[in-house]
Short mmCIF file of C-alpha atoms in Angstrom, two decimals:
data_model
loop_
_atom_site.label_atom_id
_atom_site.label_comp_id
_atom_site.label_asym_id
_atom_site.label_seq_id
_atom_site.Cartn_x
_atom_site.Cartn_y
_atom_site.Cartn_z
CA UNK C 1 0.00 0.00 0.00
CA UNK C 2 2.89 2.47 0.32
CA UNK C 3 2.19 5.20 -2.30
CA UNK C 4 5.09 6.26 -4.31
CA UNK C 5 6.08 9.38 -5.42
CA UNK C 6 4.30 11.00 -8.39
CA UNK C 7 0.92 9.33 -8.29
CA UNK C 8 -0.53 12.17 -6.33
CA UNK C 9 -0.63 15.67 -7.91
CA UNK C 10 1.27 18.34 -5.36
CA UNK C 11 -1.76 20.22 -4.13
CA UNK C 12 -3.18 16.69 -2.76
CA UNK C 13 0.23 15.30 -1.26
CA UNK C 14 0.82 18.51 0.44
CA UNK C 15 -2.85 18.67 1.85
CA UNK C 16 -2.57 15.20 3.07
CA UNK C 17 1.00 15.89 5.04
CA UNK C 18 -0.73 18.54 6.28
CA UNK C 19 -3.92 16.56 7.49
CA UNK C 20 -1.24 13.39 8.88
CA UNK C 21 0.73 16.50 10.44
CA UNK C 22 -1.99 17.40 12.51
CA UNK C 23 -2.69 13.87 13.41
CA UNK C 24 0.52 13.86 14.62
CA UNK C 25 0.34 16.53 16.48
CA UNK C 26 -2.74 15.76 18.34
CA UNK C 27 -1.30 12.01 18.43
CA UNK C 28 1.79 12.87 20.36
CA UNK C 29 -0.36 14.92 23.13
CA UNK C 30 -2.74 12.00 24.16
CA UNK C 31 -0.15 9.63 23.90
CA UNK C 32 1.66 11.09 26.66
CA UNK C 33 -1.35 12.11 28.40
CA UNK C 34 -3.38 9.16 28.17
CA UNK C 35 -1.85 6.25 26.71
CA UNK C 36 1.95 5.65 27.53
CA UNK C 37 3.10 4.64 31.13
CA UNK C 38 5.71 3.58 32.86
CA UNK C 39 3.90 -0.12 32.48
CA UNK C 40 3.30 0.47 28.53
CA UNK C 41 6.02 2.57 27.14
CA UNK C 42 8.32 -0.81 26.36
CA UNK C 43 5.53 -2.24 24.90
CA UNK C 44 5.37 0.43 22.35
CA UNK C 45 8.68 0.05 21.57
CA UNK C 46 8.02 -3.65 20.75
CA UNK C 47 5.06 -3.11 18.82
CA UNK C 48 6.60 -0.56 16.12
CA UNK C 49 9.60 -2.88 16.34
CA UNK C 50 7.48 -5.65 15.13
CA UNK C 51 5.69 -4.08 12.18
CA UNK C 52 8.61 -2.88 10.77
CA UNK C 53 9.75 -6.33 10.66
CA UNK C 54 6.34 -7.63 9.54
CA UNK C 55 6.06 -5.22 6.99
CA UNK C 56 9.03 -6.63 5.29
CA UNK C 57 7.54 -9.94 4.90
CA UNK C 58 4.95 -9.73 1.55
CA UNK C 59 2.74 -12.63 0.93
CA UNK C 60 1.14 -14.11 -1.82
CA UNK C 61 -2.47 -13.54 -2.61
CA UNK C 62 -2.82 -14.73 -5.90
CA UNK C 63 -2.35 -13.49 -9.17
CA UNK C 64 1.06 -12.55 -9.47
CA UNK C 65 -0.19 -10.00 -6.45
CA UNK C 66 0.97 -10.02 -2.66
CA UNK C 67 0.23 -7.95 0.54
CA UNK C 68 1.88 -7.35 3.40
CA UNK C 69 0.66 -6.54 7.18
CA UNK C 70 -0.07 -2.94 7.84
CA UNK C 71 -0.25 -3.29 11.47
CA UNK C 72 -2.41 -0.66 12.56
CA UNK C 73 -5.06 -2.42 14.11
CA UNK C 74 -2.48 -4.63 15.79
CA UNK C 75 -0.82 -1.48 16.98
CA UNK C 76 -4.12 0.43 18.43
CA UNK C 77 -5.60 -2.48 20.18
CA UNK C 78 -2.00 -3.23 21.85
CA UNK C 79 -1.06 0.08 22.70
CA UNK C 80 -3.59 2.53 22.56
CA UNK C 81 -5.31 4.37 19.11
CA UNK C 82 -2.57 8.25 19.18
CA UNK C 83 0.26 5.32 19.95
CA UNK C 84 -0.16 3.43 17.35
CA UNK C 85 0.04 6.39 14.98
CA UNK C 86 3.23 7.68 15.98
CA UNK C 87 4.73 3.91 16.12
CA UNK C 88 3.06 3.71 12.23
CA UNK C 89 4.78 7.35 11.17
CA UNK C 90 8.11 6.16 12.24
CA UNK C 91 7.55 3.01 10.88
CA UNK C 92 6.68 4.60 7.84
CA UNK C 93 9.24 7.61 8.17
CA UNK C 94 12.34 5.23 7.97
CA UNK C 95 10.94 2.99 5.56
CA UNK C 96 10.44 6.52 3.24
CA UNK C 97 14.19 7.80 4.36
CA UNK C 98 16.49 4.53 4.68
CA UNK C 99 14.64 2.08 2.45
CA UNK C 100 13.20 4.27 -0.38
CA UNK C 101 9.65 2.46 0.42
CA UNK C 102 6.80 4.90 -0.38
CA UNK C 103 7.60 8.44 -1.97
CA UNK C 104 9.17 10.81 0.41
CA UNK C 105 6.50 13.79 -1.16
CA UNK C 106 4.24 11.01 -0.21
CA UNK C 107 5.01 10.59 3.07
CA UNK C 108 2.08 12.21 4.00
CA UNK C 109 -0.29 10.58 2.31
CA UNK C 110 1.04 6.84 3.60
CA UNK C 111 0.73 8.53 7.03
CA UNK C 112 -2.60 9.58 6.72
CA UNK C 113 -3.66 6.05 4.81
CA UNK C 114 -1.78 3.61 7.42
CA UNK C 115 -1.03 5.65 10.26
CA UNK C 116 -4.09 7.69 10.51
CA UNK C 117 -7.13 5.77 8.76
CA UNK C 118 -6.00 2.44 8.60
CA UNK C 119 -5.24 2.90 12.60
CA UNK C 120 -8.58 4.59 13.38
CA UNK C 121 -10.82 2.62 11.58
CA UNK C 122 -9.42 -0.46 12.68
CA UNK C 123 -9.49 0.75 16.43
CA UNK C 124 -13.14 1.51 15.91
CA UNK C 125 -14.05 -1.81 14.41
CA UNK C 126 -12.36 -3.66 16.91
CA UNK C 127 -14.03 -1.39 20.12
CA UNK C 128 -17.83 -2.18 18.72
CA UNK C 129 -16.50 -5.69 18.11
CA UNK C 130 -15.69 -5.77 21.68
CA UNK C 131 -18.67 -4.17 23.18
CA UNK C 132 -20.60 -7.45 21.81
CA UNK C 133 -18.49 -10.17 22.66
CA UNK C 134 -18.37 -11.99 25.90
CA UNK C 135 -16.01 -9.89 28.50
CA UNK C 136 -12.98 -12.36 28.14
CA UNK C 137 -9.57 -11.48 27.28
CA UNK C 138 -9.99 -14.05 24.32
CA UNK C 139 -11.89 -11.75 23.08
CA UNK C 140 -9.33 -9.32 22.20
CA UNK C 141 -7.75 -11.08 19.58
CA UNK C 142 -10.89 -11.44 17.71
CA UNK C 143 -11.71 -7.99 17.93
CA UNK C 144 -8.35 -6.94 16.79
CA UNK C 145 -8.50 -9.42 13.62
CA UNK C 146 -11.56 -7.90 12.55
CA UNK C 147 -10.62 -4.30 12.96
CA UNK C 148 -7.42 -4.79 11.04
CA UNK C 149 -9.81 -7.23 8.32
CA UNK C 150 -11.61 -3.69 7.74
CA UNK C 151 -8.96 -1.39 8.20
CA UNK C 152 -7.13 -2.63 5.04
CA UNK C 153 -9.49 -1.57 2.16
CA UNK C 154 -10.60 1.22 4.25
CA UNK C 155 -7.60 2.77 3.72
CA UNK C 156 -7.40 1.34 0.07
CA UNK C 157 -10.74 3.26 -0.62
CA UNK C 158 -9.26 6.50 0.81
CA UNK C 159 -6.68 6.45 -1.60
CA UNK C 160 -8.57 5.89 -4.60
CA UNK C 161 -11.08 8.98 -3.07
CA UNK C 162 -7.39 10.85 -3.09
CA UNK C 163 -6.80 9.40 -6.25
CA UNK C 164 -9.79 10.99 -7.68
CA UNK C 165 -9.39 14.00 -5.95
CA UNK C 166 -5.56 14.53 -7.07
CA UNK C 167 -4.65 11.57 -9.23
CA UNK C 168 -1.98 12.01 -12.26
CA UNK C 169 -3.64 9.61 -14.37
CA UNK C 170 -7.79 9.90 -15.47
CA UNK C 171 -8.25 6.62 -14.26
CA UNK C 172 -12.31 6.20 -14.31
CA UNK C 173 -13.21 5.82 -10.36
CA UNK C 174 -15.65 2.43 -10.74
CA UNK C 175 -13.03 0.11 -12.06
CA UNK C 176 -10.18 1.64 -9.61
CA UNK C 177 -12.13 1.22 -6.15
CA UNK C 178 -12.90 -2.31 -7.23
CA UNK C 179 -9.64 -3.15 -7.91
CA UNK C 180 -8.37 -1.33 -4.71
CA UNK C 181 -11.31 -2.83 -2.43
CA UNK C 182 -11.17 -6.00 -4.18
CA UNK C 183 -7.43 -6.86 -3.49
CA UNK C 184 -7.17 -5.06 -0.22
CA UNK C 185 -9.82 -7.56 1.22
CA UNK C 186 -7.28 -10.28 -0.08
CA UNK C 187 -4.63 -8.59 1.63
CA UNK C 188 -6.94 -8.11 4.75
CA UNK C 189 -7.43 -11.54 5.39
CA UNK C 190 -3.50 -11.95 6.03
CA UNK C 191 -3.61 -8.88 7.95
CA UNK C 192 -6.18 -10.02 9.86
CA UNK C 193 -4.13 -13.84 10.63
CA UNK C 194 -1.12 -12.12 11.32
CA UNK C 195 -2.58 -9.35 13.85
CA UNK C 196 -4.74 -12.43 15.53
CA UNK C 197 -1.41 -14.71 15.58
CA UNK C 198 -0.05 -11.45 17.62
CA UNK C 199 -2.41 -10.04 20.07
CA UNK C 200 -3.07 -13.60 21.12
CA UNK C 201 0.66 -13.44 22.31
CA UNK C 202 0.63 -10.38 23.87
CA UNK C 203 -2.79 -11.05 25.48
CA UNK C 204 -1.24 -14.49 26.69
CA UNK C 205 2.09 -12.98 28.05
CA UNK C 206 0.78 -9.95 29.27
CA UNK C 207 -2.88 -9.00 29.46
CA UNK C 208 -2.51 -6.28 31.83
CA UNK C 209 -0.72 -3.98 29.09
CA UNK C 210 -3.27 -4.14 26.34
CA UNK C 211 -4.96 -1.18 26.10
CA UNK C 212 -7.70 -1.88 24.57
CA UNK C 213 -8.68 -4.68 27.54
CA UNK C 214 -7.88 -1.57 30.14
CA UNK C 215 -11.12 -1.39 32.16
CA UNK C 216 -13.16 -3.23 30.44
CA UNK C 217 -12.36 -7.26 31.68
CA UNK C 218 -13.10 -8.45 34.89
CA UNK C 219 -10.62 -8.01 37.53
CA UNK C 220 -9.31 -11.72 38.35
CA UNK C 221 -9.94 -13.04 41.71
CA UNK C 222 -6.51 -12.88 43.82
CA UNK C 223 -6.16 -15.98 46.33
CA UNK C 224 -4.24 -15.61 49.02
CA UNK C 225 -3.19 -18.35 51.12
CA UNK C 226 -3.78 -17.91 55.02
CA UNK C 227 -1.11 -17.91 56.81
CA UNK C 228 -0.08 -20.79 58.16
CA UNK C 229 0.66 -20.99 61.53
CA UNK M 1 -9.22 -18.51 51.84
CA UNK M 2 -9.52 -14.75 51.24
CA UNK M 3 -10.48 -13.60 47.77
CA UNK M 4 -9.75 -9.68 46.93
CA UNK M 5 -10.35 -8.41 43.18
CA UNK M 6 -7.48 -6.84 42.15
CA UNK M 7 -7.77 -3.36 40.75
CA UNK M 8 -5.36 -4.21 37.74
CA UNK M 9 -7.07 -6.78 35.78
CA UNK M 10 -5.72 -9.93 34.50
CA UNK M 11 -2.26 -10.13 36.07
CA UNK M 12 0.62 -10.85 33.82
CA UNK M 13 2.66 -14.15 33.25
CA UNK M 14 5.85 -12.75 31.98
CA UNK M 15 8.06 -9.93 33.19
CA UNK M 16 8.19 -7.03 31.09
CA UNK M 17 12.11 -7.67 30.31
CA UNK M 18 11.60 -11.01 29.37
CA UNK M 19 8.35 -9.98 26.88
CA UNK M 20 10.73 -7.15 25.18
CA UNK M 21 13.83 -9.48 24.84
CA UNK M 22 11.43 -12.18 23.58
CA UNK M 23 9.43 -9.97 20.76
CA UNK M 24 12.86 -8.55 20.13
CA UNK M 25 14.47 -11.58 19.48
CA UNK M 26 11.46 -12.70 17.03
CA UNK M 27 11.40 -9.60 15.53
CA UNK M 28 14.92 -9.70 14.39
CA UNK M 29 14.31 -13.55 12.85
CA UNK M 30 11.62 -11.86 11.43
CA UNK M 31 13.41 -8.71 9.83
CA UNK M 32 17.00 -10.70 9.89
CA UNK M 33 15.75 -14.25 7.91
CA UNK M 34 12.25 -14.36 6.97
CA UNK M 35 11.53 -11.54 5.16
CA UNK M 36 14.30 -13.11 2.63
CA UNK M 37 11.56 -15.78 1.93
CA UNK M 38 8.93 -12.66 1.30
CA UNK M 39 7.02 -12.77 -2.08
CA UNK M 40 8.62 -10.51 -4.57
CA UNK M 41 5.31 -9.94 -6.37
CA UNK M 42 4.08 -6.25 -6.73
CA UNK M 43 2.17 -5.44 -3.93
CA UNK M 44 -1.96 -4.66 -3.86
CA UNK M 45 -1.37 -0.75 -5.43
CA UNK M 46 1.33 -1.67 -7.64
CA UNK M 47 -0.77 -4.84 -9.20
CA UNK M 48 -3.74 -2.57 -9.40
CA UNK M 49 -1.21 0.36 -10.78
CA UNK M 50 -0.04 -2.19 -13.43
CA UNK M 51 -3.31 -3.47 -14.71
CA UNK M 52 -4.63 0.01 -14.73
CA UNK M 53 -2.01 1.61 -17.00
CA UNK M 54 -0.94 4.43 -14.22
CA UNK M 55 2.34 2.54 -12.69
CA UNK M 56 4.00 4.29 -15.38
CA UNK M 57 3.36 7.96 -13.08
CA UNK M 58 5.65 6.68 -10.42
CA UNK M 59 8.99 8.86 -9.93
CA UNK M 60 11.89 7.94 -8.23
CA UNK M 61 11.34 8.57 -4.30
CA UNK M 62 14.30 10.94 -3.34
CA UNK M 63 15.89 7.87 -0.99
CA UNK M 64 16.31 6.04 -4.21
CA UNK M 65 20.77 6.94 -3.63
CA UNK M 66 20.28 5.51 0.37
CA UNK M 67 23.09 2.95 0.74
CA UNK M 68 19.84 1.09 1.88
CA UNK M 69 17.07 1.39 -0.79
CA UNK M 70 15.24 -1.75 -1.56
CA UNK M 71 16.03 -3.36 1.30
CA UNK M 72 19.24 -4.35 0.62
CA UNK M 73 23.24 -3.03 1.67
CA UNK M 74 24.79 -1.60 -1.19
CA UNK M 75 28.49 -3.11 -1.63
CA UNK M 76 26.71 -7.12 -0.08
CA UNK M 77 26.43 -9.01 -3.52
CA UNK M 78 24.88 -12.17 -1.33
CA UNK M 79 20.94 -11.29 -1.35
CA UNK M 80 20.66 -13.30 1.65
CA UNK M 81 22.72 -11.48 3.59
CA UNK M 82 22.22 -8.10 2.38
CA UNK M 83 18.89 -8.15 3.18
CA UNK M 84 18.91 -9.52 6.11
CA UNK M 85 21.73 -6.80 7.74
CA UNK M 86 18.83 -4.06 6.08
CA UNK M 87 16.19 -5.55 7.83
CA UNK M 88 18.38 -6.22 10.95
CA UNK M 89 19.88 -2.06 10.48
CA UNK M 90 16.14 -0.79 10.34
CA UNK M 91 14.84 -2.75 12.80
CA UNK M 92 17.09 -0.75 15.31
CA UNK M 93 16.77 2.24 13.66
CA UNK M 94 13.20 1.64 14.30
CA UNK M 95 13.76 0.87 18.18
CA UNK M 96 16.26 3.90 18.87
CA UNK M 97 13.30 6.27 17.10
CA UNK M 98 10.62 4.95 18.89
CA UNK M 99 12.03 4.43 22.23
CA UNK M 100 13.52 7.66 22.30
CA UNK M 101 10.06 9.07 21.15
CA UNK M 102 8.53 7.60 24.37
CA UNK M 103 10.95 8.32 26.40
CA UNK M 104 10.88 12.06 25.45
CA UNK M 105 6.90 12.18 25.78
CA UNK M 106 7.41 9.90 29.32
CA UNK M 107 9.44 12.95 30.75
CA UNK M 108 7.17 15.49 29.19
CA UNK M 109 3.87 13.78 30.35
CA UNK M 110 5.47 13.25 34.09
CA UNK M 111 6.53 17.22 33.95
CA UNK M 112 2.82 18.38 33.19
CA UNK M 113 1.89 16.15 35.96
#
């Protein structure tokens, strides 16, 4: 999904760095405010960490096509929603820099697709998920698999929207968001694998740092032995 | 028997050291050796760029001289290897970025109280 340079005109790339900008911005605030604590702060570290190195795995999905995970749903269900942005715009950032992945003029715009929609949607997907399944931590993975299932062409719908907005080709808009949707549910279905495959880990190892289980599970009944006399 | 519901939820099974050296470690067989088995097909965008007839618009991103682009270590002729020491450099590039980020907004967030 990371979009090059030159398929965006310069009036849309520089209105979307300007839109992921601000999401930035405002991302970096409530993280520190709301979402990173002593307890959590390593576990961001981990989670951009690993979808960097997920991100560099591409599989197949037929056709001569692959995908590869986006991690954005992962990332807000782990860590918190303004987290997982900024882990997503470094992510992104050094890919664009050191790795000559996705344009550097549209570094922006993969922002705003991954780091901002891809993250939000999926987040929101995942939190209605939630509010209808049993009140289990094993619930968390599912709701996480979903989000990121829908957060994939979410995101590739956005783009073609930019792409009709600010596109350098006249590509008609019917056949593009079917192509875009259509693979990007493909790809979605690996996303959604991979991010289960991972929150169940985290949620095994250590339930008390998922964010999006903060609050919302039952506490767990602590037994302690009487002393013995 | 005396049963008190802990404020913090589910308690945790692993130490937070041991969960960071244990994703780290996976992370960099992940990065370091798997990614060399990746698919080298175009991705979703560039398939749908191809069949559409606008892949053609790309430019060449900026990075395109890094000693880095395309995953790989310019001067390492095995393809093993030199992508696995780009996966393995970004990876900590990655970590430094991110844990300095936190850190940063850590003292920031503890300063406003």
């Amino acid at each position: 999904m990371h979009v090059p340079d030159g398929f965006l005109d310069a009036p849309t790339s520089v209105a979307t760095m300007v839109a992921a900008g601000g999401v930035v911005a405002a991302s970096l605030v409530r993280a520190s405010r709301h979402e990173l604590d002593e307890r959590t702060a390593p576990l961001a570290g981990l989670v951009a960490v690993f979808v960097f190195a997920a991100q560099m795995v591409n599989f197949p999905v037929g056709a001569g096509t692959s995908g590869h995970l986006i991690g954005a749903s992962l990332a807000a269900v782990l860590v918190g929603p303004a987290t997982a942005t900024l882990c997503l715009t470094v992510v992104l950032s050094v890919q664009a820099f050191l790795f000559a992945d996705g344009g550097v003029t549209a570094l922006g715009t993969n922002v705003l697709l991954m780091g901002v929609i891809a993250v939000w949607v999926g987040y929101g997907v995942a939190r209605a998920v939630l509010a209808v399944l049993p009140r289990r931590m094993s619930s968390v993975p599912l709701a996480a698999a979903a989000g990121s299932f829908v957060s994939v062409p979410a995101a590739a719908l956005v783009f073609t929207g930019l792409f009709a907005a600010g596109g350098v080709a006249p590509i008609p808009l019917g056949p593009l968001v079917a192509a875009m949707v259509g693979w990007h549910l493909l790809i979605g279905v690996g996303e959604a694998l991979i991010t289960f495959l991972a929150v169940s880990s985290i949620v095994a190892a250590r339930p008390d740092l998922v964010h999006a289980a903060r609050g919302r599970m039952p506490a767990l009944q602590l037994r302690t032995p009487e002393p013995v006399a | 028997m005396s049963a008190d519901a802990t404020p913090e939820g589910p308690r945790p099974r692993v130490s937070t050291r041991r969960l960071v050296l244990v994703g780290a470690a996976v992370c960099l067989v992940i990065a370091g050796v798997v990614s060399f088995f990746a698919s080298r097909h175009p991705d979703g965008l560039q398939h749908v760029a191809q069949s559409l007839g606008f892949a053609g618009a790309a430019r060449e991103s900026a990075a395109a001289g890094s000693p880095l682009a395309g995953y790989g270590v310019d001067g390492v002729s095995n393809g093993f290897l030199s992508g696995g020491l780009a996966g393995v450099v970004g990876l900590v590039v990655v970590a430094v970025v991110m844990g300095g980020l936190v850190l940063l907004l850590r003292r920031l967030g503890r300063r406003r109280g």
